Each structure stands twice: as C-alpha cells, then as structure tokens.
XYZ file of C-alpha atoms in Angstrom:
325
model
C 8.388 -29.017 50.203
C 7.060 -32.922 49.167
C 3.438 -31.493 48.690
C 4.525 -29.084 46.226
C 6.422 -31.575 44.215
C 3.508 -33.901 44.462
C 1.082 -30.926 42.861
C 4.227 -30.487 40.564
C 3.779 -34.103 39.264
C 0.654 -34.016 39.069
C 0.518 -30.603 37.085
C 3.339 -32.418 34.177
C 0.857 -35.241 34.129
C -2.225 -33.274 33.248
C 0.035 -31.119 30.781
C 1.412 -34.147 28.878
C -2.494 -35.641 28.543
C -3.316 -32.232 27.219
C -0.337 -32.702 24.810
C -1.634 -35.830 23.561
C -4.878 -35.236 23.582
C -4.127 -33.025 20.456
C -2.964 -35.821 18.662
C -6.285 -37.693 18.925
C -7.688 -35.311 16.452
C -6.131 -37.975 13.647
C -9.310 -39.709 14.414
C -11.889 -38.159 16.644
C -13.911 -35.411 14.360
C -14.715 -32.076 15.190
C -18.606 -33.307 14.480
C -17.751 -35.941 17.196
C -15.776 -33.930 19.850
C -14.408 -30.198 18.928
C -12.738 -29.097 21.839
C -10.160 -31.588 20.946
C -9.639 -29.571 18.121
C -9.644 -26.622 20.442
C -6.807 -28.233 22.294
C -4.886 -28.137 19.489
C -4.411 -24.178 19.377
C -2.877 -24.578 23.369
C -0.039 -27.108 22.122
C 2.736 -24.858 21.722
C 1.832 -23.022 25.044
C 1.534 -26.423 26.619
C 4.374 -27.465 25.293
C 6.676 -24.756 26.587
C 4.989 -25.362 30.294
C 6.148 -28.909 29.690
C 9.784 -27.985 28.957
C 9.969 -25.696 31.694
C 8.895 -28.532 33.979
C 11.236 -30.913 32.778
C 13.719 -28.244 33.436
C 12.984 -28.026 37.262
C 13.012 -31.655 37.246
C 16.479 -31.776 36.064
C 17.511 -28.535 38.269
C 15.834 -30.746 41.279
C 18.051 -33.671 40.248
C 14.660 -36.034 40.109
C 14.834 -39.102 38.245
C 10.854 -38.770 36.972
C 12.890 -36.159 34.379
C 13.928 -38.978 32.046
C 9.963 -40.202 32.444
C 9.056 -37.290 30.990
C 11.745 -36.618 28.858
C 10.993 -40.133 27.710
C 6.994 -38.908 27.185
C 8.179 -36.291 25.336
C 10.021 -37.596 22.774
C 6.935 -39.754 22.298
C 5.553 -36.834 20.567
C 8.336 -35.718 18.349
C 6.278 -35.746 15.064
C 3.654 -33.347 16.667
C 6.071 -31.281 17.796
C 8.051 -31.155 14.305
C 5.040 -29.547 12.667
C 5.475 -26.614 14.902
C 9.445 -26.202 15.354
C 11.910 -28.669 12.995
C 15.526 -28.927 12.417
C 16.141 -30.777 9.168
C 19.463 -31.457 7.653
C 19.888 -29.720 4.641
C 19.003 -31.625 1.098
C 21.606 -32.468 -1.127
C 18.881 -33.006 -3.916
C 19.104 -30.357 -7.103
C 15.390 -28.256 -7.000
C 13.626 -27.779 -10.213
C 10.107 -26.430 -8.885
C 9.842 -23.289 -6.467
C 6.195 -22.582 -5.021
C 5.101 -19.791 -3.061
C 1.976 -19.843 -1.067
C 0.369 -16.262 0.483
C -3.036 -15.151 1.947
C -2.412 -11.647 0.465
C -4.966 -10.064 2.330
C -6.716 -7.944 -0.485
C -3.527 -5.960 -0.930
C -4.594 -3.726 2.089
C -0.454 -3.614 3.116
C 0.341 -2.490 -0.611
C -0.816 -4.447 -3.438
C 1.660 -2.909 -5.784
C 4.629 -3.984 -3.213
C 3.039 -7.619 -2.659
C 3.342 -7.746 -6.660
C 6.931 -6.565 -6.717
C 7.921 -9.318 -4.069
C 6.019 -11.847 -5.325
C 7.469 -11.125 -8.863
C 11.212 -10.707 -7.918
C 10.364 -14.389 -5.496
C 11.856 -16.647 -8.117
C 8.831 -19.223 -7.806
C 7.401 -20.506 -10.533
C 3.919 -21.311 -8.796
C 2.325 -19.051 -6.970
C -0.444 -19.541 -4.996
C -2.825 -16.460 -3.314
C -5.739 -16.522 -1.475
C -7.993 -13.699 -0.513
C -6.660 -11.948 -3.587
C -9.521 -9.433 -4.050
C -10.578 -8.416 -7.447
C -8.080 -9.509 -9.352
C -4.375 -11.410 -9.121
C -2.243 -10.709 -11.673
C 1.809 -10.906 -10.916
C 3.856 -9.362 -14.212
C 5.853 -12.057 -15.112
C 3.509 -14.849 -14.741
C 1.128 -15.388 -18.400
C -0.630 -18.622 -16.969
C -3.248 -17.371 -14.252
C -6.644 -18.377 -12.564
C -8.872 -15.154 -11.926
C -11.958 -16.947 -11.934
C -12.845 -17.337 -8.397
C -13.807 -15.278 -5.396
C -10.803 -16.311 -2.751
C -8.202 -18.212 -4.119
C -6.036 -17.510 -7.080
C -2.782 -19.291 -9.251
C 0.042 -17.707 -11.113
C 2.073 -19.858 -13.364
C 5.205 -19.378 -15.054
C 4.418 -22.442 -16.987
C 1.948 -23.823 -19.236
C -1.208 -24.354 -17.113
C -3.449 -27.110 -18.882
C -6.555 -26.867 -16.628
C -7.769 -25.856 -13.594
C -11.297 -26.099 -12.178
C -13.035 -25.501 -8.874
C -13.520 -28.228 -6.193
C -17.526 -27.915 -4.832
C -16.669 -27.064 -0.756
C -20.107 -26.426 0.762
C -18.781 -23.659 3.111
C -17.635 -20.142 2.796
C -14.109 -21.500 2.236
C -12.896 -21.986 -1.554
C -10.551 -24.337 -3.084
C -9.762 -25.459 -6.460
C -7.009 -27.209 -8.609
C -4.918 -26.579 -11.546
C -2.699 -29.296 -13.741
C 0.410 -27.804 -15.032
C 3.102 -28.934 -16.659
C 6.278 -28.999 -14.990
C 9.180 -30.308 -17.020
C 7.319 -32.475 -19.005
C 5.299 -33.566 -16.260
C 1.320 -33.103 -15.252
C 1.345 -32.125 -11.389
C -2.005 -31.343 -9.849
C -1.959 -28.229 -7.212
C -4.753 -27.637 -5.009
C -5.310 -24.418 -3.207
C -7.348 -24.294 -0.455
C -9.075 -21.293 1.941
C -11.107 -23.163 4.502
C -14.063 -21.252 6.137
C -12.568 -18.235 8.053
C -12.919 -17.596 11.600
C -13.872 -13.879 11.373
C -13.007 -13.055 15.037
C -13.444 -9.341 16.085
C -10.490 -8.349 17.534
C -11.345 -6.395 20.476
C -13.461 -9.466 21.572
C -10.589 -11.718 21.520
C -7.468 -9.405 23.375
C -7.701 -10.181 27.078
C -9.229 -7.763 29.574
C -8.029 -7.048 33.007
C -11.964 -7.969 34.442
C -12.019 -11.824 35.258
C -15.811 -11.606 34.261
C -15.223 -9.724 30.920
C -12.262 -12.775 29.998
C -15.009 -15.608 31.068
C -17.354 -13.789 28.113
C -14.002 -14.027 25.707
C -13.315 -17.107 26.171
C -17.553 -18.223 25.524
C -16.716 -15.952 22.466
C -13.986 -17.930 21.039
C -15.756 -21.178 22.030
C -18.876 -19.983 20.197
C -17.031 -18.992 16.807
C -14.316 -21.908 17.300
C -16.490 -24.803 17.245
C -18.963 -23.918 14.162
C -16.181 -23.544 12.289
C -14.499 -26.632 12.657
C -17.436 -28.361 12.011
C -17.780 -26.394 8.692
C -14.546 -27.754 8.316
C -14.838 -31.080 8.713
C -17.750 -31.050 5.428
C -15.021 -29.262 3.424
C -11.800 -31.271 4.096
C -13.590 -34.292 3.280
C -14.609 -32.988 -0.222
C -10.978 -31.357 -0.930
C -9.303 -35.259 0.364
C -11.225 -37.167 -1.975
C -10.359 -34.595 -5.002
C -6.672 -35.409 -3.397
C -7.169 -39.445 -3.507
C -8.479 -39.173 -7.099
C -6.226 -37.329 -8.600
C -4.606 -38.611 -11.580
C -1.257 -36.946 -11.050
C 1.034 -35.953 -8.459
C -0.400 -33.152 -6.359
C 1.098 -30.257 -4.515
C -1.386 -28.645 -1.865
C -1.339 -25.669 -0.606
C -2.913 -22.537 1.105
C -4.722 -20.883 3.895
C -5.908 -23.581 6.601
C -7.133 -21.594 9.399
C -6.204 -24.469 11.021
C -3.371 -25.358 13.168
C -0.670 -28.932 13.049
C -1.996 -31.634 15.225
C -6.028 -30.407 13.966
C -8.214 -32.382 12.186
C -7.600 -30.438 9.130
C -4.125 -31.065 9.468
C -4.383 -34.898 9.964
C -7.223 -35.337 6.795
C -5.245 -33.140 4.752
C -1.864 -34.457 5.291
C -3.117 -38.475 4.831
C -0.969 -39.320 1.873
C 0.923 -36.883 1.487
C 4.109 -34.954 2.888
C 4.457 -31.860 5.311
C 7.526 -30.123 3.220
C 8.710 -28.124 6.450
C 8.519 -31.578 8.487
C 10.823 -32.620 5.946
C 13.520 -29.908 4.966
C 11.993 -27.368 7.209
C 14.227 -25.613 9.627
C 13.097 -23.180 12.701
C 9.768 -22.305 13.403
C 6.679 -22.686 10.836
C 4.615 -19.727 12.465
C 3.096 -18.149 9.173
C 0.484 -15.772 10.832
C 1.578 -12.546 13.120
C -1.460 -10.872 13.259
C -2.691 -12.281 17.025
C 1.348 -12.061 18.184
C 1.093 -15.729 19.411
C 2.894 -18.879 17.367
C -0.064 -19.525 14.637
C 0.990 -21.795 11.476
C -1.834 -22.220 9.510
C -0.210 -21.767 5.849
C 0.941 -24.835 4.943
C 2.405 -26.864 1.447
C 1.821 -30.241 1.251
C 3.162 -33.136 -1.460
C 2.750 -36.484 -3.076
C 5.250 -38.978 -2.000
C 7.007 -38.968 -5.363
C 7.732 -35.475 -5.459
C 11.037 -34.748 -3.595
C 11.046 -31.315 -1.160
C 14.218 -29.919 -1.249
C 13.570 -26.508 1.290
C 11.160 -24.903 2.989
C 10.895 -21.411 4.328
C 8.442 -18.736 5.758
C 9.789 -15.304 4.885
C 9.663 -13.194 7.811
C 11.551 -10.088 6.341
C 8.772 -8.059 5.750
C 5.110 -7.823 6.356
C 3.099 -7.670 3.250
C 0.140 -9.476 4.851
C -1.215 -10.666 7.756
C 0.379 -13.783 6.677
C 4.082 -14.696 6.003
C 4.742 -15.679 2.303
C 5.408 -19.772 2.461
C 7.948 -21.232 0.240
C 9.229 -24.113 -0.691
C 11.239 -25.897 -3.224
C 11.079 -29.199 -4.510
C 12.348 -31.709 -7.021
C 10.409 -32.895 -9.935
C 12.352 -36.637 -11.425
C-alpha cells in the first residue's frame, strides 16, 4: 500500500508540473519550444486528473491533500480561463457584441442570419463567412475580406486589413458607439485543418502512434505560424488610438502562447464576468475554447455567455455585453 501511495504522489507531482508548464507559454514562444503550446491543449484533462487525485488524498485523510490543494489554488487564473463563476455585474450595458465562426453557412445560412438578426447584438463578428455576410438590420458592413467580416448597427467610420503573413486573417473597424470611437479587431488565426479520420482514436496501438505523430506534425507548424500573426495583431492593438474590443476565432486555447500574447493589456470578458464553462468549439466532443472576446481596461465587461442552445456551426456563438462610459 505504501508503494502505491508513493507512486500516486509521484504521479500527482508530475501532473502538477505539466499544468505549471502550460503557464510558461506566457514567456516561451512556439519558435523556441512548441511543445509547451501543445501542453496547453491538455490543461482541462490534466486538471481533472489533478482533482481526482486530490479527492483520493482527502478520502485517505492524508495531510498532503492540503499541499496539493494549495498548489492548485496557485493556478486559479489559468483555471478561470476554462471554468469561471464571476458574480453578476451591477453595471448597465450599452453595447452588445457577438462573435461566431459560421462555417460558411454549411449548417444553414438562413438559420444563422435569423439567429444573428434576433440576437440583439450591436456589432457582429464573423469568421469563415464564405462569399457574403449581410445580416438583415445591420446597414454598416465589411465584406471585402476573404475570411473575416463585421456587421454593425451603428456608424462604421473606417476599416482596414491587418497585414498578417499566414493563412489566417484579421482586420480592424473603427465604430462610433454612443458618441465614442471604439476599434473592433476581428481575428481568425491560421487554422489547423485536421483530417478527422486521422485524429479519431483507434483500437490499434500502432495506429494511435501514427495519429499522434500526425497531430504533432500539424500542430507545431501552425503554432509557429501563429507566432508571426500574433506579433502583427498585438502591434496593431498597441498602436490603436481608441479603446479596443478584440474578438474572433483564435484557433488556440487558454494558457497558450497566443492567448497570453493577444490578451496582454486587455481584459478577457469571460474571466471578468463569465459563468460556467467557456467551451465554444464542439466538433471534437472535448472541452475546447478557441473563440474569445477581449476589451481594453476602460471598457467595462457586464456579461458573457456561450450560446449552446442551437448548433448553427461547429462553433457556438459567443456573446458579451459592455458598458461604454
């Protein structure tokens, strides 16, 4: 029994080490060591294993449970990017923003348009919109970019593409909200383009090894491509003369290099006012958050939710409300 407990302690330390390793993405780039970014993908699974081990120590009435709980609490912010229970804000919102990857309308473009029209959003971000993105009731639009688009109910003063160098796309749009100019930045980072048949686990061990090699061979170049995209977008945010709302499909999870870089100096609306889980991509049946809404400190987040009532795409719509002073 003592040997089993010792092995469990070693396993628990190993799990916590991996969890801590994922937070190093804040300082280590994919070009330097991309495996840390892969580690960020496993964060929810590792945290579940960590919670199970803590429960085991509590059941066994071992004092080391206190130590492991304390070490877990040190990672409360990384945890809150996946699961959060913020108190309800007392502020009154005057701006509603929605972002959604609509998958080219493959789930039914008319249904998507009807949903977006009835959402009550003032500004709608779209990714993978295909040939056009014209939601009824939104007279101010951008349809000049290939992957990303924006529809607004209020005056759009200027929009411009951000010159990223990879297969993703980003642009900014300056929109007047309640008399104040806000720069909205729509982001779609380079996609992974997995073949589902090569990702789904098999019964054969050798086949699974091949699948893991395929996954790594797909992830690593994409993470490296993200690095250059992120640097350009981050520079655009820093140079903005107006407060920023950054949203879109980042094709990267919380605690990744992309997350740390793009959220630098901004507020994650989910962390500030979100409740429940942040999972926004449902195609792989595992918890994945790759859709985000961030804002400048002078913009006050009031509410945040992922609308999972209907599947209109392989992404759920993400909706946030803000107070613009």
